[in-house]
mmCIF file of C-alpha atoms and ligand atoms in Angstrom:
data_model
loop_
_atom_site.group_PDB
_atom_site.id
_atom_site.type_symbol
_atom_site.label_atom_id
_atom_site.label_comp_id
_atom_site.label_asym_id
_atom_site.label_seq_id
_atom_site.Cartn_x
_atom_site.Cartn_y
_atom_site.Cartn_z
ATOM 1 C CA MET T 1 2.235 -16.645 -36.146
ATOM 2 C CA HIS T 2 3.398 -16.757 -32.510
ATOM 3 C CA ALA T 3 0.875 -16.433 -29.495
ATOM 4 C CA LEU T 4 2.259 -15.503 -26.136
ATOM 5 C CA GLN T 5 -0.088 -15.821 -23.185
ATOM 6 C CA LEU T 6 0.837 -13.609 -20.374
ATOM 7 C CA SER T 7 0.073 -13.452 -16.592
ATOM 8 C CA SER T 8 -2.691 -11.538 -15.125
ATOM 9 C CA ARG T 9 -2.729 -9.120 -12.285
ATOM 10 C CA PRO T 10 -3.097 -10.460 -8.607
ATOM 11 C CA ALA T 11 -6.806 -10.564 -7.601
ATOM 12 C CA GLY T 12 -7.776 -7.581 -5.261
ATOM 13 C CA ASP T 13 -5.018 -5.379 -6.596
ATOM 14 C CA SER T 14 -6.597 -1.832 -6.162
ATOM 15 C CA ARG T 15 -3.400 0.162 -6.650
ATOM 16 C CA ARG T 16 -3.893 2.987 -9.353
ATOM 17 C CA ALA T 17 -1.625 3.438 -12.320
ATOM 18 C CA LEU T 18 0.861 6.359 -12.208
ATOM 19 C CA LEU T 19 -0.656 8.014 -15.327
ATOM 20 C CA GLU T 20 -3.995 7.965 -13.526
ATOM 21 C CA VAL T 21 -2.825 10.092 -10.546
ATOM 22 C CA PRO T 22 -3.293 13.773 -10.888
ATOM 23 C CA GLY T 23 0.018 15.836 -10.501
ATOM 24 C CA GLU T 24 -1.216 17.722 -7.560
ATOM 25 C CA GLU T 25 -1.966 14.462 -5.691
ATOM 26 C CA MET T 26 1.271 12.903 -6.487
ATOM 27 C CA ARG T 27 3.212 15.976 -5.394
ATOM 28 C CA SER T 28 1.514 15.956 -2.051
ATOM 29 C CA TRP T 29 2.155 12.209 -1.681
ATOM 30 C CA LEU T 30 5.887 12.808 -2.328
ATOM 31 C CA HIS T 31 5.914 15.793 -0.038
ATOM 32 C CA ALA T 32 4.448 13.733 2.775
ATOM 33 C CA ARG T 33 7.539 11.535 2.446
ATOM 34 C CA GLY T 34 9.964 14.383 2.260
ATOM 35 C CA GLN T 35 10.562 14.018 -1.476
ATOM 36 C CA ALA T 36 11.060 16.820 -3.959
ATOM 37 C CA PRO T 37 8.125 17.366 -6.500
ATOM 38 C CA LEU T 38 10.511 16.658 -9.461
ATOM 39 C CA ARG T 39 10.383 13.001 -8.502
ATOM 40 C CA ALA T 40 7.001 12.889 -10.275
ATOM 41 C CA ARG T 41 8.656 14.161 -13.505
ATOM 42 C CA GLN T 42 11.527 11.518 -13.101
ATOM 43 C CA MET T 43 8.962 8.819 -12.869
ATOM 44 C CA ARG T 44 7.032 9.909 -15.925
ATOM 45 C CA ARG T 45 10.221 10.120 -17.836
ATOM 46 C CA TRP T 46 10.969 6.579 -16.809
ATOM 47 C CA LEU T 47 7.655 5.391 -18.184
ATOM 48 C CA LEU T 48 7.649 7.464 -21.376
ATOM 49 C CA ALA T 49 11.370 7.505 -22.256
ATOM 50 C CA GLY T 50 13.116 5.049 -20.137
ATOM 51 C CA ARG T 51 10.881 2.052 -20.837
ATOM 52 C CA ALA T 52 10.500 1.159 -17.227
ATOM 53 C CA THR T 53 7.718 -1.184 -16.408
ATOM 54 C CA SER T 54 8.564 -1.577 -12.650
ATOM 55 C CA PHE T 55 9.476 0.987 -9.934
ATOM 56 C CA GLU T 56 12.485 -1.282 -9.210
ATOM 57 C CA GLN T 57 13.945 -0.113 -12.726
ATOM 58 C CA MET T 58 13.711 3.480 -11.897
ATOM 59 C CA SER T 59 17.159 3.361 -10.633
ATOM 60 C CA ASP T 60 17.786 7.118 -9.828
ATOM 61 C CA LEU T 61 14.847 7.103 -7.164
ATOM 62 C CA PRO T 62 15.989 6.116 -3.628
ATOM 63 C CA LYS T 63 15.444 2.475 -2.824
ATOM 64 C CA GLN T 64 12.940 3.330 -0.096
ATOM 65 C CA LEU T 65 10.832 5.386 -2.137
ATOM 66 C CA ARG T 66 10.640 2.813 -4.932
ATOM 67 C CA ASP T 67 9.390 0.420 -2.308
ATOM 68 C CA GLU T 68 6.870 2.833 -1.113
ATOM 69 C CA LEU T 69 5.736 3.639 -4.655
ATOM 70 C CA ALA T 70 5.351 -0.132 -5.432
ATOM 71 C CA ALA T 71 3.086 -0.592 -2.425
ATOM 72 C CA ALA T 72 0.836 2.406 -3.272
ATOM 73 C CA TYR T 73 0.783 2.475 -7.130
ATOM 74 C CA ARG T 74 1.331 0.503 -10.269
ATOM 75 C CA PRO T 75 3.722 1.832 -12.907
ATOM 76 C CA LEU T 76 1.222 0.855 -15.602
ATOM 77 C CA GLY T 77 -2.391 -0.002 -15.048
ATOM 78 C CA SER T 78 -2.935 -2.330 -17.989
ATOM 79 C CA ASP T 79 -1.379 -5.778 -18.326
ATOM 80 C CA ILE T 80 -0.598 -7.513 -21.741
ATOM 81 C CA ALA T 81 -3.095 -10.426 -21.554
ATOM 82 C CA ARG T 82 -2.181 -11.806 -24.863
ATOM 83 C CA HIS T 83 0.447 -10.950 -27.511
ATOM 84 C CA LEU T 84 0.134 -12.229 -31.079
ATOM 85 C CA ILE T 85 2.975 -11.741 -33.511
ATOM 86 C CA SER T 86 2.111 -12.218 -37.264
ATOM 87 C CA CYS T 87 4.385 -13.503 -39.861
ATOM 88 C CA ASP T 88 4.429 -10.025 -41.502
ATOM 89 C CA GLY T 89 5.779 -8.499 -38.200
ATOM 90 C CA THR T 90 2.510 -7.078 -36.971
ATOM 91 C CA HIS T 91 2.104 -7.319 -33.237
ATOM 92 C CA LYS T 92 -1.389 -7.316 -31.718
ATOM 93 C CA LEU T 93 -1.812 -6.866 -27.993
ATOM 94 C CA LEU T 94 -4.861 -7.631 -25.945
ATOM 95 C CA LEU T 95 -4.651 -5.379 -22.803
ATOM 96 C CA ARG T 96 -6.487 -6.039 -19.661
ATOM 97 C CA LEU T 97 -7.561 -2.969 -17.692
ATOM 98 C CA HIS T 98 -7.845 -2.469 -14.007
ATOM 99 C CA ASP T 99 -11.611 -3.350 -14.217
ATOM 100 C CA GLU T 100 -10.859 -6.567 -16.217
ATOM 101 C CA GLN T 101 -12.120 -5.040 -19.412
ATOM 102 C CA VAL T 102 -10.051 -5.786 -22.521
ATOM 103 C CA ILE T 103 -9.009 -3.577 -25.255
ATOM 104 C CA GLU T 104 -6.817 -4.137 -28.397
ATOM 105 C CA CYS T 105 -3.870 -2.277 -29.945
ATOM 106 C CA VAL T 106 -1.763 -3.135 -32.942
ATOM 107 C CA LEU T 107 1.805 -2.300 -33.887
ATOM 108 C CA LEU T 108 2.372 -2.367 -37.660
ATOM 109 C CA GLN T 109 5.943 -2.346 -39.061
ATOM 110 C CA GLU T 110 6.684 -1.301 -42.577
ATOM 111 C CA ALA T 111 10.024 -0.017 -43.823
ATOM 112 C CA ASP T 112 10.837 3.003 -41.419
ATOM 113 C CA ARG T 113 7.354 3.309 -40.182
ATOM 114 C CA ARG T 114 6.230 2.054 -36.789
ATOM 115 C CA THR T 115 2.569 2.685 -36.406
ATOM 116 C CA VAL T 116 0.313 1.991 -33.552
ATOM 117 C CA CYS T 117 -3.322 1.675 -33.973
ATOM 118 C CA ILE T 118 -5.061 2.410 -30.755
ATOM 119 C CA SER T 119 -8.476 2.117 -29.105
ATOM 120 C CA THR T 120 -10.274 4.963 -27.396
ATOM 121 C CA GLN T 121 -13.280 3.156 -25.759
ATOM 122 C CA VAL T 122 -14.142 -0.296 -24.586
ATOM 123 C CA GLY T 123 -16.715 -1.543 -27.005
ATOM 124 C CA CYS T 124 -18.431 1.065 -29.334
ATOM 125 C CA GLY T 125 -21.829 2.643 -29.483
ATOM 126 C CA MET T 126 -21.793 3.364 -33.266
ATOM 127 C CA GLY T 127 -22.936 -0.176 -34.274
ATOM 128 C CA CYS T 128 -21.324 -0.230 -37.763
ATOM 129 C CA VAL T 129 -22.828 -3.421 -39.203
ATOM 130 C CA PHE T 130 -19.626 -4.915 -40.432
ATOM 131 C CA CYS T 131 -17.562 -4.395 -37.122
ATOM 132 C CA ALA T 132 -16.751 -6.787 -34.354
ATOM 133 C CA SER T 133 -16.005 -4.092 -31.939
ATOM 134 C CA GLY T 134 -19.493 -2.653 -31.990
ATOM 135 C CA LEU T 135 -21.275 -6.044 -31.547
ATOM 136 C CA GLY T 136 -21.455 -5.678 -27.682
ATOM 137 C CA GLY T 137 -22.307 -1.936 -27.717
ATOM 138 C CA LEU T 138 -20.287 0.710 -25.736
ATOM 139 C CA VAL T 139 -19.003 -0.349 -22.331
ATOM 140 C CA ARG T 140 -17.181 2.886 -21.285
ATOM 141 C CA ASN T 141 -14.667 5.501 -22.429
ATOM 142 C CA LEU T 142 -11.068 4.906 -21.878
ATOM 143 C CA THR T 143 -9.042 7.365 -19.693
ATOM 144 C CA ALA T 144 -6.132 9.359 -21.135
ATOM 145 C CA GLY T 145 -3.757 7.236 -19.203
ATOM 146 C CA GLU T 146 -5.295 4.001 -20.722
ATOM 147 C CA ILE T 147 -4.915 5.509 -24.236
ATOM 148 C CA LEU T 148 -1.403 6.532 -23.523
ATOM 149 C CA GLU T 149 -0.432 2.968 -22.105
ATOM 150 C CA GLN T 150 -1.336 1.352 -25.301
ATOM 151 C CA LEU T 151 1.359 3.481 -26.952
ATOM 152 C CA ILE T 152 3.807 2.622 -24.201
ATOM 153 C CA HIS T 153 3.221 -1.109 -24.426
ATOM 154 C CA ALA T 154 3.678 -1.017 -28.269
ATOM 155 C CA ARG T 155 6.756 1.089 -28.057
ATOM 156 C CA ASN T 156 8.258 -1.287 -25.523
ATOM 157 C CA LEU T 157 8.191 -4.092 -28.109
ATOM 158 C CA LEU T 158 10.565 -2.157 -30.241
ATOM 159 C CA PRO T 159 14.402 -2.474 -29.995
ATOM 160 C CA ALA T 160 16.060 0.297 -28.036
ATOM 161 C CA GLU T 161 17.142 2.264 -31.066
ATOM 162 C CA GLU T 162 13.714 2.449 -32.621
ATOM 163 C CA ARG T 163 10.779 4.662 -31.810
ATOM 164 C CA LEU T 164 7.195 4.904 -32.763
ATOM 165 C CA THR T 165 6.528 7.154 -35.848
ATOM 166 C CA HIS T 166 2.886 7.107 -36.497
ATOM 167 C CA ILE T 167 -0.347 6.878 -34.599
ATOM 168 C CA VAL T 168 -3.683 5.858 -36.153
ATOM 169 C CA VAL T 169 -6.771 6.149 -33.886
ATOM 170 C CA MET T 170 -8.759 3.562 -35.660
ATOM 171 C CA GLY T 171 -9.035 0.789 -32.984
ATOM 172 C CA MET T 172 -12.108 0.037 -30.828
ATOM 173 C CA GLY T 173 -14.346 2.931 -30.215
ATOM 174 C CA GLU T 174 -15.365 6.217 -31.805
ATOM 175 C CA PRO T 175 -12.483 8.672 -30.980
ATOM 176 C CA LEU T 176 -14.562 11.821 -31.222
ATOM 177 C CA ALA T 177 -17.027 10.566 -28.628
ATOM 178 C CA ASN T 178 -14.043 10.507 -26.191
ATOM 179 C CA LEU T 179 -12.205 13.528 -27.615
ATOM 180 C CA ASP T 180 -10.979 15.148 -24.287
ATOM 181 C CA ALA T 181 -9.152 12.050 -23.147
ATOM 182 C CA LEU T 182 -7.862 11.330 -26.542
ATOM 183 C CA LEU T 183 -6.399 14.903 -26.920
ATOM 184 C CA GLU T 184 -4.885 14.697 -23.510
ATOM 185 C CA ALA T 185 -3.100 11.371 -24.416
ATOM 186 C CA LEU T 186 -2.021 12.759 -27.855
ATOM 187 C CA ALA T 187 -0.524 15.947 -26.176
ATOM 188 C CA VAL T 188 1.881 13.625 -24.288
ATOM 189 C CA ALA T 189 2.417 11.385 -27.233
ATOM 190 C CA THR T 190 3.442 14.201 -29.528
ATOM 191 C CA SER T 191 5.438 16.129 -26.902
ATOM 192 C CA PRO T 192 9.308 15.921 -27.130
ATOM 193 C CA GLN T 193 9.236 15.262 -23.351
ATOM 194 C CA GLY T 194 6.803 12.482 -23.951
ATOM 195 C CA LEU T 195 6.938 10.020 -26.971
ATOM 196 C CA GLY T 196 7.997 12.528 -29.488
ATOM 197 C CA ILE T 197 5.801 11.328 -32.305
ATOM 198 C CA GLY T 198 5.125 14.137 -34.876
ATOM 199 C CA ALA T 199 1.515 15.611 -34.733
ATOM 200 C CA ARG T 200 1.366 15.314 -38.411
ATOM 201 C CA HIS T 201 1.830 11.602 -38.218
ATOM 202 C CA VAL T 202 -1.405 11.198 -36.032
ATOM 203 C CA THR T 203 -4.599 10.111 -37.917
ATOM 204 C CA ILE T 204 -7.944 10.372 -36.094
ATOM 205 C CA SER T 205 -10.685 8.299 -37.708
ATOM 206 C CA THR T 206 -14.391 9.077 -37.081
ATOM 207 C CA VAL T 207 -17.791 7.884 -38.309
ATOM 208 C CA GLY T 208 -18.532 11.634 -38.364
ATOM 209 C CA LEU T 209 -19.635 13.684 -35.252
ATOM 210 C CA PRO T 210 -19.954 17.205 -36.883
ATOM 211 C CA ALA T 211 -19.779 19.206 -33.770
ATOM 212 C CA LYS T 212 -16.647 17.403 -32.554
ATOM 213 C CA ILE T 213 -14.883 17.572 -36.036
ATOM 214 C CA ARG T 214 -15.366 21.384 -35.819
ATOM 215 C CA GLN T 215 -14.130 21.397 -32.267
ATOM 216 C CA LEU T 216 -10.991 19.407 -33.323
ATOM 217 C CA ALA T 217 -10.437 21.782 -36.391
ATOM 218 C CA ASP T 218 -10.691 24.891 -34.109
ATOM 219 C CA LEU T 219 -7.767 23.429 -32.016
ATOM 220 C CA LYS T 220 -5.560 23.891 -35.176
ATOM 221 C CA LYS T 221 -3.613 20.867 -34.266
ATOM 222 C CA GLN T 222 -1.707 19.148 -37.146
ATOM 223 C CA TYR T 223 -3.581 15.892 -36.762
ATOM 224 C CA HIS T 224 -5.019 14.255 -39.951
ATOM 225 C CA LEU T 225 -8.713 13.506 -40.056
ATOM 226 C CA ALA T 226 -10.185 10.380 -41.619
ATOM 227 C CA VAL T 227 -13.950 10.152 -42.064
ATOM 228 C CA SER T 228 -15.476 6.684 -42.415
ATOM 229 C CA LEU T 229 -18.043 6.997 -45.106
ATOM 230 C CA HIS T 230 -18.754 3.423 -46.303
ATOM 231 C CA ALA T 231 -21.518 4.491 -48.503
ATOM 232 C CA PRO T 232 -22.231 7.235 -51.234
ATOM 233 C CA ASN T 233 -25.799 7.983 -50.260
ATOM 234 C CA GLU T 234 -27.967 8.490 -47.080
ATOM 235 C CA GLU T 235 -30.128 5.382 -47.309
ATOM 236 C CA LEU T 236 -27.241 2.999 -47.824
ATOM 237 C CA ARG T 237 -25.072 4.776 -45.305
ATOM 238 C CA THR T 238 -27.760 4.544 -42.549
ATOM 239 C CA ARG T 239 -27.964 0.784 -43.307
ATOM 240 C CA ILE T 240 -24.214 0.369 -42.767
ATOM 241 C CA VAL T 241 -23.592 3.212 -40.039
ATOM 242 C CA PRO T 242 -26.825 3.262 -38.167
ATOM 243 C CA THR T 243 -25.977 6.547 -36.369
ATOM 244 C CA ASN T 244 -26.085 8.252 -39.769
ATOM 245 C CA ASP T 245 -29.893 8.622 -39.477
ATOM 246 C CA LYS T 246 -29.397 11.224 -36.727
ATOM 247 C CA THR T 247 -26.434 13.120 -38.431
ATOM 248 C CA GLY T 248 -26.811 12.742 -42.177
ATOM 249 C CA LEU T 249 -24.249 12.931 -44.887
ATOM 250 C CA PRO T 250 -24.428 16.787 -45.592
ATOM 251 C CA ALA T 251 -23.583 17.750 -42.011
ATOM 252 C CA ILE T 252 -20.603 15.364 -41.986
ATOM 253 C CA LEU T 253 -19.274 16.524 -45.282
ATOM 254 C CA GLU T 254 -19.802 20.119 -44.296
ATOM 255 C CA ALA T 255 -17.851 19.606 -41.054
ATOM 256 C CA ALA T 256 -15.155 17.676 -43.001
ATOM 257 C CA GLY T 257 -14.895 20.798 -45.340
ATOM 258 C CA TYR T 258 -14.591 23.176 -42.439
ATOM 259 C CA PHE T 259 -11.758 20.844 -41.019
ATOM 260 C CA GLN T 260 -9.894 21.043 -44.282
ATOM 261 C CA ALA T 261 -10.395 24.835 -44.633
ATOM 262 C CA THR T 262 -9.255 25.573 -41.016
ATOM 263 C CA THR T 263 -6.348 23.175 -40.705
ATOM 264 C CA GLY T 264 -5.242 23.125 -44.354
ATOM 265 C CA ARG T 265 -5.090 19.272 -44.100
ATOM 266 C CA GLN T 266 -6.606 17.062 -46.716
ATOM 267 C CA VAL T 267 -9.356 14.859 -45.331
ATOM 268 C CA THR T 268 -9.273 11.045 -46.044
ATOM 269 C CA TYR T 269 -12.555 9.172 -46.530
ATOM 270 C CA GLU T 270 -12.568 5.553 -45.483
ATOM 271 C CA TYR T 271 -14.709 3.117 -47.368
ATOM 272 C CA VAL T 272 -15.124 -0.562 -46.262
ATOM 273 C CA LEU T 273 -16.260 -2.523 -49.282
ATOM 274 C CA LEU T 274 -18.873 -5.187 -48.513
ATOM 275 C CA ARG T 275 -19.769 -7.627 -51.309
ATOM 276 C CA ASP T 276 -22.940 -6.770 -53.179
ATOM 277 C CA LEU T 277 -23.951 -4.152 -50.652
ATOM 278 C CA ASN T 278 -21.858 -1.064 -51.354
ATOM 279 C CA ASP T 279 -19.263 -2.340 -54.016
ATOM 280 C CA GLN T 280 -21.157 -1.961 -57.302
ATOM 281 C CA PRO T 281 -19.996 0.257 -60.143
ATOM 282 C CA ALA T 282 -22.965 2.564 -59.508
ATOM 283 C CA HIS T 283 -21.814 3.076 -55.910
ATOM 284 C CA ALA T 284 -18.238 4.078 -57.168
ATOM 285 C CA ALA T 285 -19.865 6.536 -59.619
ATOM 286 C CA GLU T 286 -22.002 8.063 -56.839
ATOM 287 C CA LEU T 287 -19.010 8.302 -54.520
ATOM 288 C CA ALA T 288 -16.996 10.105 -57.182
ATOM 289 C CA LYS T 289 -19.832 12.613 -57.564
ATOM 290 C CA LEU T 290 -20.394 13.106 -53.901
ATOM 291 C CA LEU T 291 -16.567 13.958 -53.260
ATOM 292 C CA ARG T 292 -15.889 15.793 -56.497
ATOM 293 C CA GLY T 293 -14.347 19.271 -55.768
ATOM 294 C CA ARG T 294 -13.347 18.251 -52.144
ATOM 295 C CA GLN T 295 -9.738 17.435 -52.724
ATOM 296 C CA ALA T 296 -10.661 14.179 -51.036
ATOM 297 C CA HIS T 297 -8.589 11.006 -50.806
ATOM 298 C CA VAL T 298 -10.317 7.718 -50.511
ATOM 299 C CA ASN T 299 -9.005 4.752 -48.634
ATOM 300 C CA LEU T 300 -10.769 1.555 -49.700
ATOM 301 C CA ILE T 301 -10.801 -1.415 -47.345
ATOM 302 C CA PRO T 302 -11.895 -4.617 -48.721
ATOM 303 C CA PHE T 303 -13.882 -6.256 -45.881
ATOM 304 C CA ASN T 304 -12.484 -9.529 -44.644
ATOM 305 C CA ASP T 305 -14.829 -12.217 -43.441
ATOM 306 C CA VAL T 306 -15.557 -12.060 -39.621
ATOM 307 C CA GLU T 307 -17.068 -15.029 -37.956
ATOM 308 C CA GLY T 308 -20.635 -14.225 -36.845
ATOM 309 C CA LEU T 309 -21.134 -11.508 -39.389
ATOM 310 C CA PRO T 310 -22.977 -12.011 -42.686
ATOM 311 C CA TYR T 311 -20.825 -9.803 -44.956
ATOM 312 C CA ARG T 312 -18.288 -11.138 -47.438
ATOM 313 C CA ARG T 313 -15.118 -9.856 -49.195
ATOM 314 C CA LEU T 314 -15.768 -8.421 -52.593
ATOM 315 C CA THR T 315 -14.262 -10.015 -55.790
ATOM 316 C CA GLN T 316 -11.046 -8.873 -57.150
ATOM 317 C CA GLN T 317 -12.706 -7.729 -60.278
ATOM 318 C CA ALA T 318 -15.173 -5.572 -58.380
ATOM 319 C CA LEU T 319 -12.354 -3.996 -56.480
ATOM 320 C CA THR T 320 -10.442 -3.151 -59.723
ATOM 321 C CA ASP T 321 -13.513 -1.705 -61.260
ATOM 322 C CA PHE T 322 -14.343 0.428 -58.205
ATOM 323 C CA VAL T 323 -10.883 1.935 -58.044
ATOM 324 C CA ALA T 324 -10.994 2.621 -61.797
ATOM 325 C CA ILE T 325 -14.280 4.378 -61.700
ATOM 326 C CA LEU T 326 -13.216 6.493 -58.721
ATOM 327 C CA ARG T 327 -9.958 7.512 -60.308
ATOM 328 C CA GLY T 328 -11.760 8.162 -63.607
ATOM 329 C CA GLY T 329 -14.039 10.398 -61.712
ATOM 330 C CA GLY T 330 -10.972 12.543 -60.609
ATOM 331 C CA ILE T 331 -10.834 11.092 -57.045
ATOM 332 C CA SER T 332 -7.542 9.966 -55.545
ATOM 333 C CA ALA T 333 -8.071 6.388 -54.237
ATOM 334 C CA LYS T 334 -5.946 3.728 -52.697
ATOM 335 C CA VAL T 335 -6.659 0.176 -51.472
ATOM 336 C CA ARG T 336 -5.393 -0.465 -47.865
ATOM 337 C CA LYS T 337 -3.120 -3.333 -47.737
ATOM 338 C CA ARG T 338 -3.957 -6.040 -45.235
ATOM 339 C CA LYS T 339 -1.567 -6.549 -42.361
ATOM 340 C CA GLY T 340 -1.547 -9.124 -39.710
ATOM 341 C CA ALA T 341 -4.184 -11.329 -41.441
ATOM 342 C CA ASP T 342 -3.093 -14.406 -39.660
ATOM 343 C CA ILE T 343 -3.634 -12.790 -36.147
ATOM 344 C CA ASP T 344 -7.092 -11.316 -36.564
ATOM 345 C CA ALA T 345 -5.723 -7.888 -36.683
ATOM 346 C CA ALA T 346 -8.924 -6.310 -37.884
ATOM 347 C CA CYS T 347 -10.637 -4.083 -35.367
ATOM 348 C CA GLY T 348 -12.298 -5.966 -32.491
ATOM 349 C CA GLN T 349 -11.642 -9.478 -33.733
ATOM 350 C CA LEU T 350 -9.223 -10.597 -31.069
ATOM 351 C CA ARG T 351 -11.214 -9.116 -28.146
ATOM 352 C CA ARG T 352 -14.311 -10.665 -29.408
ATOM 353 C CA ALA T 353 -12.460 -14.029 -29.766
ATOM 354 C CA ALA T 354 -11.089 -13.737 -26.236
ATOM 355 C CA ASN T 355 -14.484 -12.808 -24.807
ATOM 356 C CA THR T 356 -16.070 -15.682 -26.632
ATOM 357 C CA GLU T 357 -13.399 -18.052 -25.418
ATOM 358 C CA GLU T 358 -13.995 -16.819 -21.846
ATOM 359 C CA SER T 359 -17.630 -17.386 -22.055
ATOM 360 C CA HIS T 360 -17.202 -20.819 -23.475
ATOM 361 C CA HIS T 361 -14.783 -21.574 -20.581
ATOM 362 C CA GLU T 362 -17.300 -20.153 -18.031
ATOM 363 C CA SER T 363 -20.147 -22.393 -19.562
ATOM 364 C CA HIS T 364 -17.995 -25.316 -19.240
ATOM 365 C CA GLU T 365 -17.090 -24.836 -15.645
HETATM 366 S S1 SF4 L 1 -16.207 0.649 -37.182
HETATM 367 FE FE1 SF4 L 1 -15.319 2.015 -35.491
HETATM 368 S S2 SF4 L 1 -17.086 3.326 -35.215
HETATM 369 FE FE2 SF4 L 1 -17.983 1.581 -36.273
HETATM 370 S S3 SF4 L 1 -18.598 0.124 -34.584
HETATM 371 FE FE3 SF4 L 1 -16.507 -0.376 -35.200
HETATM 372 S S4 SF4 L 1 -15.268 0.766 -33.728
HETATM 373 FE FE4 SF4 L 1 -17.249 1.719 -33.638
#
């Protein structure tokens, strides 16, 4: 594992990032300097396709304009505060935002796939009991620009001849609680003039906000939906995903069924296996019954111990039995492989570690 510690932004830097500046505002800024509106498009192209991280690199812009841009704006609003590289080729970036908040994104490399896992919020308000991201609650939504910048930073790690192929929206936050910003970012990510990632290669994961699932379905995009179930009945699910007490399983499954019927895309159900809590044969049988007839696919995610949380990884035997019971019940099921284990690649762990380090540091000052 390699860890690269990178520099921070100068204190008091209040310049806004290019992707945060509305098109109209940028065009009038350019107009005031006698520049054509197409310069705005040129700059975006440099960020999205040209991999520029400074105005200086935007070599087809006049030198004076580049200097004026650098004085007024930042090409990217986020900095890489920390960069970890796992021995299996997984990269994890801790990005510092303009307000000093930090978020994580992960680049996974497997055969021809270059997948980025992105965050949509700082913190998370859903409070899933096994999750490091939810421990401090929700801080704020990310902007579309901040979501897009995660993809840009991850893409910039790849050699020039490679490009991103897949996006999974499974990082910090509940994506459907920040749907507008997410959709805006994905529109650019999937556009040929943007990052050119196929819409069918985008997976949005949710704990289940029924109204938002329906809204997403009605847009008839090709995005794939993953619903985080984690339990086969109301009582247990409310213990693991506290927001379930307001929503309830029937409403979530109904909305997921609507998504499948409207978009024609199979829904994946995610299930984090926690030892002795939701990993018993009876849970597997109940899950198979719950999903029967739904053409569902289940992704099983064995929990990995997180410092500060009381849950444990299930035994190999329990995992084998769980998969066999599901498959025996006619449900397609797969166990998710663990990537980046040596760099805390699971959701929220690195941010939490960094925040803890910071507070230790502060308490020692
Ligand atoms: S698992 Fe996802 S939805 Fe649940 S608290 Fe963590 S980030 Fe939020």
